[in-house]
Coordinates of C-alpha atoms and ligand atoms in Angstrom, one line a residue:
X1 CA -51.5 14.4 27.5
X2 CA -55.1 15.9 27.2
X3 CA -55.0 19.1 25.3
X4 CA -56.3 22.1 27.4
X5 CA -60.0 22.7 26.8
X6 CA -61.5 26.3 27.0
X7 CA -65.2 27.0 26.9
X8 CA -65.4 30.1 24.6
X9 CA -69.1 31.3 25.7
X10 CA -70.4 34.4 23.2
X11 CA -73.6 36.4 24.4
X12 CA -75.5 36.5 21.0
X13 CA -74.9 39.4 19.1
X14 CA -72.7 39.9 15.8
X15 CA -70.6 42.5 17.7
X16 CA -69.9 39.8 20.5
X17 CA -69.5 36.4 18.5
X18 CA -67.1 37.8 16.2
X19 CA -64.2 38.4 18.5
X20 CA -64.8 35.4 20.7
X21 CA -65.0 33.3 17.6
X22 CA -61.7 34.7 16.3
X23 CA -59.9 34.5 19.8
X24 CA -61.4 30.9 20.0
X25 CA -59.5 30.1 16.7
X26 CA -56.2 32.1 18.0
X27 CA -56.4 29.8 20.9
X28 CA -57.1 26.6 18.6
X29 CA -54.4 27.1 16.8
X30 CA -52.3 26.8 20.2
X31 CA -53.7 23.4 20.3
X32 CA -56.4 24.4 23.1
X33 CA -59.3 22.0 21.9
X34 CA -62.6 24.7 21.7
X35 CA -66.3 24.1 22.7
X36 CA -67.8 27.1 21.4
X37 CA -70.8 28.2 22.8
X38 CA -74.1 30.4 22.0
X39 CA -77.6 30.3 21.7
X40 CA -79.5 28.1 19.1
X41 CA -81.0 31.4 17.4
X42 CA -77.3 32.9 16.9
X43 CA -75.9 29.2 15.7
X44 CA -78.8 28.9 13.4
X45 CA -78.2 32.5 12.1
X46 CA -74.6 31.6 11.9
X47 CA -75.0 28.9 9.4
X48 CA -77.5 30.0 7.2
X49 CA -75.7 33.3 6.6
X50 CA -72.5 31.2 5.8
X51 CA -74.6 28.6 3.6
X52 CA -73.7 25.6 5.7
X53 CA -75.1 23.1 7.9
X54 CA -73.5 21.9 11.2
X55 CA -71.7 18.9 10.2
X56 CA -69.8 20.8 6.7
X57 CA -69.2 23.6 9.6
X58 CA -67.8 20.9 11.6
X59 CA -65.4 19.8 8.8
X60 CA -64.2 23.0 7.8
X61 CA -62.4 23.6 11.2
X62 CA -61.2 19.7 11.4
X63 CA -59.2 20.8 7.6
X64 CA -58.0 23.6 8.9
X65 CA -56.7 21.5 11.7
X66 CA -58.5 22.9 14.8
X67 CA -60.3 21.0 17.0
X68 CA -63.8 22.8 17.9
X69 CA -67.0 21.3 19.0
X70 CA -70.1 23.8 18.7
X71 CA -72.7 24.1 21.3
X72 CA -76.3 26.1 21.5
X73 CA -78.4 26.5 23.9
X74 CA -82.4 28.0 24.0
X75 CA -82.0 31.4 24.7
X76 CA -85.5 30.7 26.4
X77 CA -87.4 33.7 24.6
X78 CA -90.1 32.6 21.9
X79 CA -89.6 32.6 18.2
X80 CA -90.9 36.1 17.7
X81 CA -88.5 37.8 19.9
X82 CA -86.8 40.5 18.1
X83 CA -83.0 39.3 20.3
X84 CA -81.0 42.0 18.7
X85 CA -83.8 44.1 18.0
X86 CA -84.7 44.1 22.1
X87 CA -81.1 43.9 23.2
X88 CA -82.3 44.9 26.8
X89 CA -85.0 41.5 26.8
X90 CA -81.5 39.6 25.3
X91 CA -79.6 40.6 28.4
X92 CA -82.2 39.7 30.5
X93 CA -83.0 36.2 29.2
X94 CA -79.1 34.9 28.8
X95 CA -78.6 36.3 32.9
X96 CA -81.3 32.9 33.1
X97 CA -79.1 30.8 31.4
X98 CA -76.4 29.7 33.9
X99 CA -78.6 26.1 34.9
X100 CA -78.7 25.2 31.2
X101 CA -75.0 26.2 30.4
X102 CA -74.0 24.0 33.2
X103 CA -76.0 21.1 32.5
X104 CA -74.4 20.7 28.5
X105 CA -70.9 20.9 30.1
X106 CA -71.3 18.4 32.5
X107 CA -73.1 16.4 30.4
X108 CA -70.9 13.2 30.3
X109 CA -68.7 12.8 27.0
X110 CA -65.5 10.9 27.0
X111 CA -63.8 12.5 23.5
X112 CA -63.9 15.9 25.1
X113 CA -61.3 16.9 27.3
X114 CA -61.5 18.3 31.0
X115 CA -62.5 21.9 31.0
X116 CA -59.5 24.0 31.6
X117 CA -60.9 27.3 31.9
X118 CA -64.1 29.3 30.7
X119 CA -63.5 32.4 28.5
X120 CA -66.9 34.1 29.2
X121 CA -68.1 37.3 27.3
X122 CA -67.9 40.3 29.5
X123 CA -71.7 40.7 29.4
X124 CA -72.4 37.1 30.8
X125 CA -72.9 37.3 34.6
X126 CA -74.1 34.1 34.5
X127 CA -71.0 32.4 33.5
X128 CA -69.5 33.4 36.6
X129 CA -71.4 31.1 39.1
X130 CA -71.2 27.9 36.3
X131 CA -67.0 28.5 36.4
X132 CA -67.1 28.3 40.3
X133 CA -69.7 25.3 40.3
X134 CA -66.9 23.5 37.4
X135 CA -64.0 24.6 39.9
X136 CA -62.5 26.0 37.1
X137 CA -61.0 29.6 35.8
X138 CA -63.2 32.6 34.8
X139 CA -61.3 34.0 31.7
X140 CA -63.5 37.1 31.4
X141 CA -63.1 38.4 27.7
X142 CA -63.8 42.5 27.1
X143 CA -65.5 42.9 23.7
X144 CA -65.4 46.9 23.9
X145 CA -62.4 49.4 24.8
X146 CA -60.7 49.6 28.1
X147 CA -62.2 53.1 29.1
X148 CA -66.1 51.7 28.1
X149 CA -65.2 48.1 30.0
X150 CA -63.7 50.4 33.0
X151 CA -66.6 52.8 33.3
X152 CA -68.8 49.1 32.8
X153 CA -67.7 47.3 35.7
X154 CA -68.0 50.6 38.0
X155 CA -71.7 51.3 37.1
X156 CA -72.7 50.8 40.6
X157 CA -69.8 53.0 41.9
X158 CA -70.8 55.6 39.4
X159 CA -74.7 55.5 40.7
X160 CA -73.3 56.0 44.2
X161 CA -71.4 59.1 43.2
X162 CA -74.4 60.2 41.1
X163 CA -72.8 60.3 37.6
X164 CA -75.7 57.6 36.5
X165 CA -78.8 58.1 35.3
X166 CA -77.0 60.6 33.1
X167 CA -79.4 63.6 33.8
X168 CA -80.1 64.7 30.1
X169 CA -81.4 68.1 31.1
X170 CA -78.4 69.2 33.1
X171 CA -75.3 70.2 31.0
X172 CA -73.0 70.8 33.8
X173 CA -73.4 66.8 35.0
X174 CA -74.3 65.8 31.9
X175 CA -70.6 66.5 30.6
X176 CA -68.7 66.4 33.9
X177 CA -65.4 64.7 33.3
X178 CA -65.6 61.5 35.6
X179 CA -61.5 61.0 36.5
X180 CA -62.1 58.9 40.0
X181 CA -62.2 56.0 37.3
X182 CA -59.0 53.3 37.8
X183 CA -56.8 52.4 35.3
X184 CA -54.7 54.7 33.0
X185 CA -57.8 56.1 30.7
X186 CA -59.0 59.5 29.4
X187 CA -61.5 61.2 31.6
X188 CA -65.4 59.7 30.5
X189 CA -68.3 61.7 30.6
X190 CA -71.4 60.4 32.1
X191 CA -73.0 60.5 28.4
X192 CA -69.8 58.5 27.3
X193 CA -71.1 55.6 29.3
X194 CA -73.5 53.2 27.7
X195 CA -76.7 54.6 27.1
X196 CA -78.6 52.6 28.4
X197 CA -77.9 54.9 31.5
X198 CA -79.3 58.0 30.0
X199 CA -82.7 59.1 31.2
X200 CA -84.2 58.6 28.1
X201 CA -83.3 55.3 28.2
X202 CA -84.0 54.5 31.1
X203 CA -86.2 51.4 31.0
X204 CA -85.8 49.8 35.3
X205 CA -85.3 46.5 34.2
X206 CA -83.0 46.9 31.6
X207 CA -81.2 49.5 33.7
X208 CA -81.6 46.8 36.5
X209 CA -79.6 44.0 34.4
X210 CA -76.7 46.5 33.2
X211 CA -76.3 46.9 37.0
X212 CA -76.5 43.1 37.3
X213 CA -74.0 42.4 34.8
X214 CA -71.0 45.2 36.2
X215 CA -71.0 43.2 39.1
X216 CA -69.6 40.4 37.9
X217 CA -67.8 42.2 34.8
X218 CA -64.4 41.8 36.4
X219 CA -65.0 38.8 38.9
X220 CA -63.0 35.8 37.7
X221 CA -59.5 34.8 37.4
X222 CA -58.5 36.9 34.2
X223 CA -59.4 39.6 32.5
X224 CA -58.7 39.8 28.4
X225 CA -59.7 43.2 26.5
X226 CA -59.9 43.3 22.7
X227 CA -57.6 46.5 22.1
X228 CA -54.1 46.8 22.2
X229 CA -52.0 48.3 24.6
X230 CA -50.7 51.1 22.1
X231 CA -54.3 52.5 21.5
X232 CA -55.6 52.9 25.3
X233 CA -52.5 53.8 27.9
X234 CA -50.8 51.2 27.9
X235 CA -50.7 48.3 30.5
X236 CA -51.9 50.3 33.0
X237 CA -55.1 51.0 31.2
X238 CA -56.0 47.5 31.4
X239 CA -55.2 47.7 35.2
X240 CA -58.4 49.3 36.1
X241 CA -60.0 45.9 35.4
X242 CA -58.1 43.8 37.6
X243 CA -59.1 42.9 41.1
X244 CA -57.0 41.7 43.7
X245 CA -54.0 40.8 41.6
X246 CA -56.0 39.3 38.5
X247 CA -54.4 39.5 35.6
X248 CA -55.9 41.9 32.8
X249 CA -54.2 42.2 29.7
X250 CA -54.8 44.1 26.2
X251 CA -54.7 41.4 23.4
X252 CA -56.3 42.7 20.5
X253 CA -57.5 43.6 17.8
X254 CA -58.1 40.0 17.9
X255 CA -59.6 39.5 13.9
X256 CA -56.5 41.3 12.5
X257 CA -53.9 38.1 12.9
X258 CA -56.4 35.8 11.5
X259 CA -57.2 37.9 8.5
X260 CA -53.6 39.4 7.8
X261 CA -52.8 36.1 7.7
X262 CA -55.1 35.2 4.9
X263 CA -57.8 33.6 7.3
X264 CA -60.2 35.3 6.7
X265 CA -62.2 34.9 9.9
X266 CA -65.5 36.4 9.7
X267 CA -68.4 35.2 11.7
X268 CA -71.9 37.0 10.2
X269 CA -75.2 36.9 11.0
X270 CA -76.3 38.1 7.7
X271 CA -74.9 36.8 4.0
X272 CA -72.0 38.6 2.8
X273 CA -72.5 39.9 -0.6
X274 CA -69.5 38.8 -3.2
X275 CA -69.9 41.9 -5.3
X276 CA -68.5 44.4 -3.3
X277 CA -64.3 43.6 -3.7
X278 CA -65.3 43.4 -7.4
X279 CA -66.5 46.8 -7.5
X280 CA -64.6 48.7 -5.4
X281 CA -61.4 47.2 -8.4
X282 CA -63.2 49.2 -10.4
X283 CA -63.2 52.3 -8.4
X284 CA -60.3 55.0 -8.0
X285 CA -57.8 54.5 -5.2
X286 CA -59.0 56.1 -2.0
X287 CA -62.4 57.9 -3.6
X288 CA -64.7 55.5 -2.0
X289 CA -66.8 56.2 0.8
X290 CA -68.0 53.2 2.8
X291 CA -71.3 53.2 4.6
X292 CA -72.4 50.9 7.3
X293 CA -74.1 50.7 10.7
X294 CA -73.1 47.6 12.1
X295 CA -75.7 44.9 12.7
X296 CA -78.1 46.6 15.8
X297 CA -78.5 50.1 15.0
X298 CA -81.8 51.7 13.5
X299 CA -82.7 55.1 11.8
X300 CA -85.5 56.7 10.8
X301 CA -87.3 56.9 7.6
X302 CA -86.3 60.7 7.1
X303 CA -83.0 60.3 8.5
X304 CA -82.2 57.5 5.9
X305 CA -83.5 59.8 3.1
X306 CA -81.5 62.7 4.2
X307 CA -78.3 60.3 4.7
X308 CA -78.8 59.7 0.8
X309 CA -79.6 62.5 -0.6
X310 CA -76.4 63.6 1.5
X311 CA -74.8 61.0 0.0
X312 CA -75.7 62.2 -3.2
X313 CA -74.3 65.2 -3.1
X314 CA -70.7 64.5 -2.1
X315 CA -70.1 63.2 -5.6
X316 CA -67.8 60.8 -4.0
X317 CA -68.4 57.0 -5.3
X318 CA -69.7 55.0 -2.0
X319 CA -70.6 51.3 -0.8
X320 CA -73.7 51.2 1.2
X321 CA -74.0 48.0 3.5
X322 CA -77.8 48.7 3.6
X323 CA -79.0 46.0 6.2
X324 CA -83.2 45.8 5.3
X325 CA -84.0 46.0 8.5
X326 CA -82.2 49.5 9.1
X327 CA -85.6 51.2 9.5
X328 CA -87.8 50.0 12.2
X329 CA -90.6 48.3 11.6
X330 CA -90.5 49.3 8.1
X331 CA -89.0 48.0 4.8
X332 CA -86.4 50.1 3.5
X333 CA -87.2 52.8 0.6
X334 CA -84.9 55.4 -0.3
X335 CA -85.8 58.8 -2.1
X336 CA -87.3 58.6 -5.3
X337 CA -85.0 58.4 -8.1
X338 CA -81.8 57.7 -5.9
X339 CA -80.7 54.5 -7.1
X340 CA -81.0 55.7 -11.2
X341 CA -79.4 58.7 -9.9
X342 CA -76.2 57.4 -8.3
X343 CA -76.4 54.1 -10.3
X344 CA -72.7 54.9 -12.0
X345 CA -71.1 55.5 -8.7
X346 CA -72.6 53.5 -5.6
X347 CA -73.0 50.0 -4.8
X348 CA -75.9 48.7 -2.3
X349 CA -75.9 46.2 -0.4
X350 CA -76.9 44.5 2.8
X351 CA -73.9 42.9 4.4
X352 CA -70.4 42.5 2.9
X353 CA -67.1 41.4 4.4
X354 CA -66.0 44.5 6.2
X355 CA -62.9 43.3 6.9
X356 CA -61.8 43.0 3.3
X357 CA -64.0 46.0 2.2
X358 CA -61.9 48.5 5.0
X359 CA -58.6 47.0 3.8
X360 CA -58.9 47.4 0.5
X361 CA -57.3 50.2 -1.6
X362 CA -60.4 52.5 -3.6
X363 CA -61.7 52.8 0.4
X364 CA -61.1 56.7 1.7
X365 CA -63.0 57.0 4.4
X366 CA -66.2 55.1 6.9
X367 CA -69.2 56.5 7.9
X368 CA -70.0 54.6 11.1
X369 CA -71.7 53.7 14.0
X370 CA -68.8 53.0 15.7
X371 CA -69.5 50.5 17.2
X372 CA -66.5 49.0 18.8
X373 CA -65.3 46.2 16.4
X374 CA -66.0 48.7 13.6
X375 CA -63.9 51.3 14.9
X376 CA -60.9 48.8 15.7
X377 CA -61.3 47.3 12.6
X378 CA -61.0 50.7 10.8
X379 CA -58.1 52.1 13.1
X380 CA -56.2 48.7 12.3
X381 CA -56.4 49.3 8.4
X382 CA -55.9 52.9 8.5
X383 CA -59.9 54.0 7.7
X384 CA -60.5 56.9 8.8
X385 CA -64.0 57.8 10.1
X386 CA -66.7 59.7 10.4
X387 CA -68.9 58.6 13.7
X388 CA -72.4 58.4 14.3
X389 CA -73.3 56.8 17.3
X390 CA -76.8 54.6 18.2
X391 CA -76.6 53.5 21.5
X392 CA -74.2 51.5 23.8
X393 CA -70.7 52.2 23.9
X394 CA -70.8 53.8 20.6
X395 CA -71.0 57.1 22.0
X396 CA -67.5 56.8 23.7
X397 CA -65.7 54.9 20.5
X398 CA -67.1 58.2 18.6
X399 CA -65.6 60.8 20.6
X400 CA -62.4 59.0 21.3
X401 CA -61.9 58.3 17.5
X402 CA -62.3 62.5 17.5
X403 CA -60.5 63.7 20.1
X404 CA -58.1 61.0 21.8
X405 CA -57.3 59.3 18.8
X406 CA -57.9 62.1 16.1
X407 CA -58.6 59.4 13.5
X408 CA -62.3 60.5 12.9
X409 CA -64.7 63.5 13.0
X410 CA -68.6 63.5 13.8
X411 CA -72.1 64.9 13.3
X412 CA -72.4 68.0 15.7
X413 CA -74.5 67.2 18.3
X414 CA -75.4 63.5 18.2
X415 CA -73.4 62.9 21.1
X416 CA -76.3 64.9 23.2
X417 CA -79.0 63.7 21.4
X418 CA -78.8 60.5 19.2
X419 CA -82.8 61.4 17.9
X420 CA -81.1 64.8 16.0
X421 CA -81.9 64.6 12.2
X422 CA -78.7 64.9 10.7
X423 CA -78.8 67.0 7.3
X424 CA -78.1 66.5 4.1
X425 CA -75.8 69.7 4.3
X426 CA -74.0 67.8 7.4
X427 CA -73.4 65.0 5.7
X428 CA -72.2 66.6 2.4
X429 CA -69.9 69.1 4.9
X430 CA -68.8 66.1 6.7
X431 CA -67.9 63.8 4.4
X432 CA -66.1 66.6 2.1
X433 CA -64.1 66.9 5.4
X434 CA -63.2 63.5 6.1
X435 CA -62.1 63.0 2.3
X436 CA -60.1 66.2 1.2
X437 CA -58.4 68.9 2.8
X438 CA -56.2 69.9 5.8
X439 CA -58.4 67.7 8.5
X440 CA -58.9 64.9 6.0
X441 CA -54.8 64.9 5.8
X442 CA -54.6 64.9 9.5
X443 CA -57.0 62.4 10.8
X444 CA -55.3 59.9 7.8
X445 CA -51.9 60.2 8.6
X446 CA -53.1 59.5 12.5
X447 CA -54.7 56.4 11.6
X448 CA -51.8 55.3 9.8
X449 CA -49.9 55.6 12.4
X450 CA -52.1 53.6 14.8
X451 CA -52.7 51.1 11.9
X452 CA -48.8 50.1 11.8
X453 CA -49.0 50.2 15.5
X454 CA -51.8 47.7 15.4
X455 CA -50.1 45.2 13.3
X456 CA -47.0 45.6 15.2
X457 CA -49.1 44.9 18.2
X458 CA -50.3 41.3 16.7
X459 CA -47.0 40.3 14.8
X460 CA -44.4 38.4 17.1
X461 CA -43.1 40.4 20.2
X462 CA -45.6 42.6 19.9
X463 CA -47.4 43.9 22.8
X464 CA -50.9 42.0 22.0
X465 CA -49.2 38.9 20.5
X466 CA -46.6 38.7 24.0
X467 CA -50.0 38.8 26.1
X468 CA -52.0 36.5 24.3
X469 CA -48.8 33.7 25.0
X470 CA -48.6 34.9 28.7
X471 CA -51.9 34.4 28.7
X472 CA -51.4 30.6 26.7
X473 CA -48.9 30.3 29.2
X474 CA -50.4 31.3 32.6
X475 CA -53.8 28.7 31.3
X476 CA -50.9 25.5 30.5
X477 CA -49.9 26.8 34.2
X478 CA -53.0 26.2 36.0
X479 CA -54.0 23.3 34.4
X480 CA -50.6 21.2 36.1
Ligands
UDP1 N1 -69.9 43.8 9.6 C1 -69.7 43.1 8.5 N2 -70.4 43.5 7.4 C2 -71.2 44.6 7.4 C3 -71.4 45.3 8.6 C4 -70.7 44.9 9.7 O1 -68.9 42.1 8.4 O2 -71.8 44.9 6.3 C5 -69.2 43.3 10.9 C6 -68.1 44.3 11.3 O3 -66.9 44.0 10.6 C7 -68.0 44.0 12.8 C8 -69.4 43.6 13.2 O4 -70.1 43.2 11.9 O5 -67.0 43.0 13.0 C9 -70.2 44.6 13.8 O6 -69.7 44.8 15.1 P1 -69.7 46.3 15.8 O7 -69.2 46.1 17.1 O8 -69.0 47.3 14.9 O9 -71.2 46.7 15.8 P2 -72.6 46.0 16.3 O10 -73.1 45.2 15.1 O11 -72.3 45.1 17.4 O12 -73.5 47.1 16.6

């Protein structure tokens, strides 16, 4: 018999091809063969960062004894598009991409089996009409937490009821708890929701294809959200995403059986640097503070020099992933003398292998963006956090991690305004916070606790692992 086929589709962003990829190789090792699918920008990104070309990529995941066959498409922007840096522009050219999607699936090929179902990122309406032209199952997969994916898919019920544009000026709707929301989740606030909803944001056509995109953000035969059941209210969290009877199911945090497991599945856009594990072994246990913003967000020229001179001043040892694009328009420079100054106790860098870095021993504590893989990342290896939000969902990831999960502390008053300069003294105060004392003891022994629940959620007959086979299950099912 033919095995079953799913068409993992990724929109192209390192936040978004890292947990597809990692769900696709979950699913490949349950003998589903994969067609993996992005743009030709994010494949090409993908290989160089990783040092291979298509065909050794190819043969890596034959060894390993999954069958995969990568696809790209043209994203349709020119060459000079910033993608990431224009996430907005991003949106609105993949919502094009539905024709061209259909056209390499259908394109005849006799050694690939019939499609069994497409597992489509959250934040690809387009999918939604090439899965009904195939006859064939939208699996719609949730890269962000169940309250964010919730308050998502609701954006034009929220505009009716006047909670979006988030009116910046007014504190009492600004911060009005939102609780007509379904599904088992903590009250949001309007400036919880992505930002791309806040006045300042608002930009009509990126607004516009937000709007597009919650209207087909729980349309499809399944819903799969990359959290676990234990974090975020249990099944009836994920509830709130399901529409007449679909199923919608917590299965993650789906990177942490792959690397507990010694796989070691990470899927970057820029080149991990090798010298990071190295160093932190030479560090003391739990005196290191880690530093990075994820792949997408900016700051500015003064707010870099205050975060390091901040840095400085904590005396704590600290690994900086310092991506060279962090500044805008500008190459990065750092206050004069910082480097010599801090040479004996920090290590710069521009990318490393979070995954590795978070999970190993001399690591005390994160300072963030929180974006969401970040945050589940550090929840499921007991990191705790300070946030500082960008844009997005980070805002809501933040001030969960604070005060629903009590795992991580932030930066008064970022939440209202993500332009504040954050201090030097802030950070200093912060970080001395997050590494020593009574709150520092708290917020640890929290994340501990959610860290053991995260593994137990991914080991056998736990709640993420028992999903992801019903899930297995219900796909062998349809496919009879
Ligand atoms: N990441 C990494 N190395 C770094 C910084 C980030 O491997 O130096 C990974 C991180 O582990 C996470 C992803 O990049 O899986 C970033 O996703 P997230 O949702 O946190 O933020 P985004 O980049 O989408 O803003």
């Amino acid at each position: 018999m033919a095995p079953l086929h799913a068409v993992v589709v990724s929109f192209p962003a390192q936040g978004h091809v890292n947990p597809l990829m990692n769900f696709a190789e979950l699913l490949g090792m349950r003998g589903f063969f994969i067609t993996f699918v992005t743009t030709e920008w994010m494949d090409e990104r993908l290989l160089k960062a990783a040092s291979k070309d298509a065909a050794a990529r190819d043969r890596d995941v034959a060894e390993r004894g999954l069958q995969f066959r990568f696809l790209s498409i043209p994203d349709g922007l020119p060459p000079e598009h910033g993608r990431t840096a224009d996430l907005g522009g991003l949106l609105l050219a993949t919502q094009k991409l539905g024709a061209v999607l259909e056209g390499v699936l259908t394109k005849e090929n006799r050694s690939v089996p019939p499609i069994t179902c497409i597992v489509s990122d959250s934040f690809l309406a387009c999918t939604a009409q090439v899965a009904a032209n195939l006859g064939v199952p939208r699996v719609i997969f949730w890269t962000c937490c169940t309250a964010y994916s919730i308050a998502q898919t609701n954006a034009n019920f929220l505009l009716s009821q006047g909670y979006i544009p988030v009116k910046e000026d007014d504190l009492k709707s600004r911060d009005k708890l939102i609780t007509c929301l379904p599904g088992k989740i903590p009250p949001v606030r309007p400036t919880d929701i992505v930002s791309f909803y806040r006045e300042q944001h608002v930009n009509e056509e990126i607004y516009g294809a937000f709007l597009h995109e919650s209207r087909f953000q729980n349309v499809g035969d399944y819903v799969l959200v990359n959290t676990f059941e234990e974090l975020e209210g249990g099944k009836e969290a994920q509830l709130g995403l399901s529409i007449n009877g679909c199923p919608a199911l917590a299965i993650g945090p789906v990177s942490l059986p792959n690397f507990l497991e010694g796989r070691n599945s990470m899927y970057s856009i820029w080149k991990e640097d090798k010298t990071c594990l190295q160093w932190l072994d030479s560090q003391e246990k739990g005196s290191v503070l880690y530093v990075s913003f994820g792949s997408i967000a900016v700051k500015s020229e003064k707010q870099l020099h205050e975060l390091a001179l901040g840095l400085e001043a904590t005396g704590y040892p600290f690994l900086w992933a310092l991506r060279f694009d962090i500044v805008e328009g500008k190459s990065v420079e750092l206050p004069e003398g910082f480097r010599e100054r801090t040479r004996d106790r920090a290590l710069l860098v521009s990318w490393t292998h979070q995954l590795q870095v978070l999970s190993h021993p001399s690591v005390g504590g994160f300072l963030t963006h929180s974006g969401w893989n970040s945050t589940l990342e550090a929840i499921s290896l007991g990191v705790p956090m300070i946030g500082w939000p960008y844009f997005s969902d980070q805002f809501i990831n933040c001030r969960f991690s604070k005060d629903i999960w009590k795992v991580g502390l932030d930066f008064e008053g970022v939440d209202a305004d993500e332009y504040k300069l954050v201090t030097k003294e802030e950070v200093k105060k912060t970080m001395r916070y997050m590494m020593e004392g009574f709150i520092s003891k708290e917020i640890r022994e929290n994340v501990s606790i959610l860290k053991e629940a995260a593994t137990k959620a991914v080991t056998e007959g736990g709640s993420s692992y028992v999903n992801f086979n019903r899930f297995v299950e219900d796909m062998q099912n349809m496919s009879k």
